[in-house]
Short mmCIF file of C-alpha atoms in Angstrom, two decimals:
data_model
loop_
_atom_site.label_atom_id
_atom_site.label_comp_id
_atom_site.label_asym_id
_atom_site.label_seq_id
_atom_site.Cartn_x
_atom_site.Cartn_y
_atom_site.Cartn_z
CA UNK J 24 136.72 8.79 -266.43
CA UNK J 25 138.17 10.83 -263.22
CA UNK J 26 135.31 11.24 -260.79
CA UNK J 27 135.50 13.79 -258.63
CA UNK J 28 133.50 15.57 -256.29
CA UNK J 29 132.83 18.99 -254.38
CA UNK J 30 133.90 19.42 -250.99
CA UNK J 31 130.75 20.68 -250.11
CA UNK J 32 127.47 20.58 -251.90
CA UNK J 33 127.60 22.66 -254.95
CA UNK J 34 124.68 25.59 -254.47
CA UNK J 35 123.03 27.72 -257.52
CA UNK J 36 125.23 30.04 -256.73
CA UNK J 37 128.66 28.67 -256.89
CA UNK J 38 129.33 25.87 -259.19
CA UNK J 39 131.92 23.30 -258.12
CA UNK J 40 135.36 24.31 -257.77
CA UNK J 41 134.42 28.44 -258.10
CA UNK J 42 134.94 28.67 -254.12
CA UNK J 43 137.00 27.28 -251.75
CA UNK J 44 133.60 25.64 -250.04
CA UNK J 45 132.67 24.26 -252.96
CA UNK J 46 136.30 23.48 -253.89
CA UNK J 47 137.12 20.18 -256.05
CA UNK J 48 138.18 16.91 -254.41
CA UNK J 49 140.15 14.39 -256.47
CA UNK J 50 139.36 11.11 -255.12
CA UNK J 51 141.64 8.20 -254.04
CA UNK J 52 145.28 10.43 -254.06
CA UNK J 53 147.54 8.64 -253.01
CA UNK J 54 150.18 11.89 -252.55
CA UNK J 55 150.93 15.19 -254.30
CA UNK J 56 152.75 14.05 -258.16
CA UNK J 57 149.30 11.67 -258.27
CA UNK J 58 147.34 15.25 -257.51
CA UNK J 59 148.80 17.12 -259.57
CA UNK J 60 148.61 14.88 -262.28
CA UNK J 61 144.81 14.38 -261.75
CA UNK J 62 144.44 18.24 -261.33
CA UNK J 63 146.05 18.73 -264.94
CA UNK J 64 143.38 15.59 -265.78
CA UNK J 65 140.71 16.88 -264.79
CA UNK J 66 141.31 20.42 -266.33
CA UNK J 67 142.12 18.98 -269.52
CA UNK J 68 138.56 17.07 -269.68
CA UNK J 69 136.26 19.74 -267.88
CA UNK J 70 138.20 22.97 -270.00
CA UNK J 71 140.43 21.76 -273.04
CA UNK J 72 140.45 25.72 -274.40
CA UNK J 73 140.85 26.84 -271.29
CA UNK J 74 144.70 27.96 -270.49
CA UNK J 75 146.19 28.37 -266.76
CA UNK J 76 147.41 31.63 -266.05
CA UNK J 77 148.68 31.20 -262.37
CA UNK J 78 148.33 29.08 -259.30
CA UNK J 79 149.00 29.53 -256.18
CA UNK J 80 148.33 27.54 -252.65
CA UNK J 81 145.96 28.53 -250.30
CA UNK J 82 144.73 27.86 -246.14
CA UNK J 83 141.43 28.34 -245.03
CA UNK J 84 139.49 26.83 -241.94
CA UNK J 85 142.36 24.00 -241.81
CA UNK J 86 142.09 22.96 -245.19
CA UNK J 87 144.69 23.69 -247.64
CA UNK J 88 143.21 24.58 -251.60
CA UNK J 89 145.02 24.79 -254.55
CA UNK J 90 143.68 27.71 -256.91
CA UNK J 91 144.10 27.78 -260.34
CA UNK J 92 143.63 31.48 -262.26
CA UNK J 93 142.26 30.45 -265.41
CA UNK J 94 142.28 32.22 -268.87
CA UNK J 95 138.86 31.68 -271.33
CA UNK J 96 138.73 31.55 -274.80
CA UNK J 97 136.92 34.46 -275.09
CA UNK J 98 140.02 36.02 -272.40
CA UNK J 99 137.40 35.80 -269.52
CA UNK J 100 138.92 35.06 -266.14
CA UNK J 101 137.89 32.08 -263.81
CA UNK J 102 138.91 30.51 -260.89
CA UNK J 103 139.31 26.91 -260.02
CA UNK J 104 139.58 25.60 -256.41
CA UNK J 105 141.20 21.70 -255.78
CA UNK J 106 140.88 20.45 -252.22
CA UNK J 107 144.28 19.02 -252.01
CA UNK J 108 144.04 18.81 -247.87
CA UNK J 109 144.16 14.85 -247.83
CA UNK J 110 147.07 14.46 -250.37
CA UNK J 111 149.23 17.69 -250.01
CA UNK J 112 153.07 17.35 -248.86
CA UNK J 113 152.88 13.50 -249.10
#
């Protein structure tokens, strides 16, 4: 089981990983194939219908975010933050 956890305290109004505040940080990354590898992991367990439909990199208050436009079964659109700060580039 990958446990991961917000970068900030999730609030009732944005659910982990909807903002880049309460963006998702994969624990002990060792460097950026390991990330994206538990990115696609963690994904696959938390949405298994869900389908990616971009991603793109993002900087914000010295933090850098990976953010993941997502596609819902019903063809909803979502958005998934990753805190990749601490394993990005390495």
């Amino acid at each position: 089981m990958l446990l991961v956890s917000p970068a900030c305290p999730q609030t009732a109004q944005a659910p982990a990983g909807t903002t880049p505040e309460t963006a998702i940080v994969l624990p002990n990354i060792a460097d950026e194939f390991h990330g994206v590898v538990a990115e696609q992991a963690y994904i696959a367990s938390h949405f298994p219908t869900w389908h990616i439909e971009y991603q793109t990199t993002l900087e914000r208050n010295d933090r850098r975010y990976d953010l993941l436009g997502m596609i819902k079964p019903d063809r909803g659109k979502a958005t998934i933050y990753f805190d990749i700060t601490d394993w990005v580039g390495k």
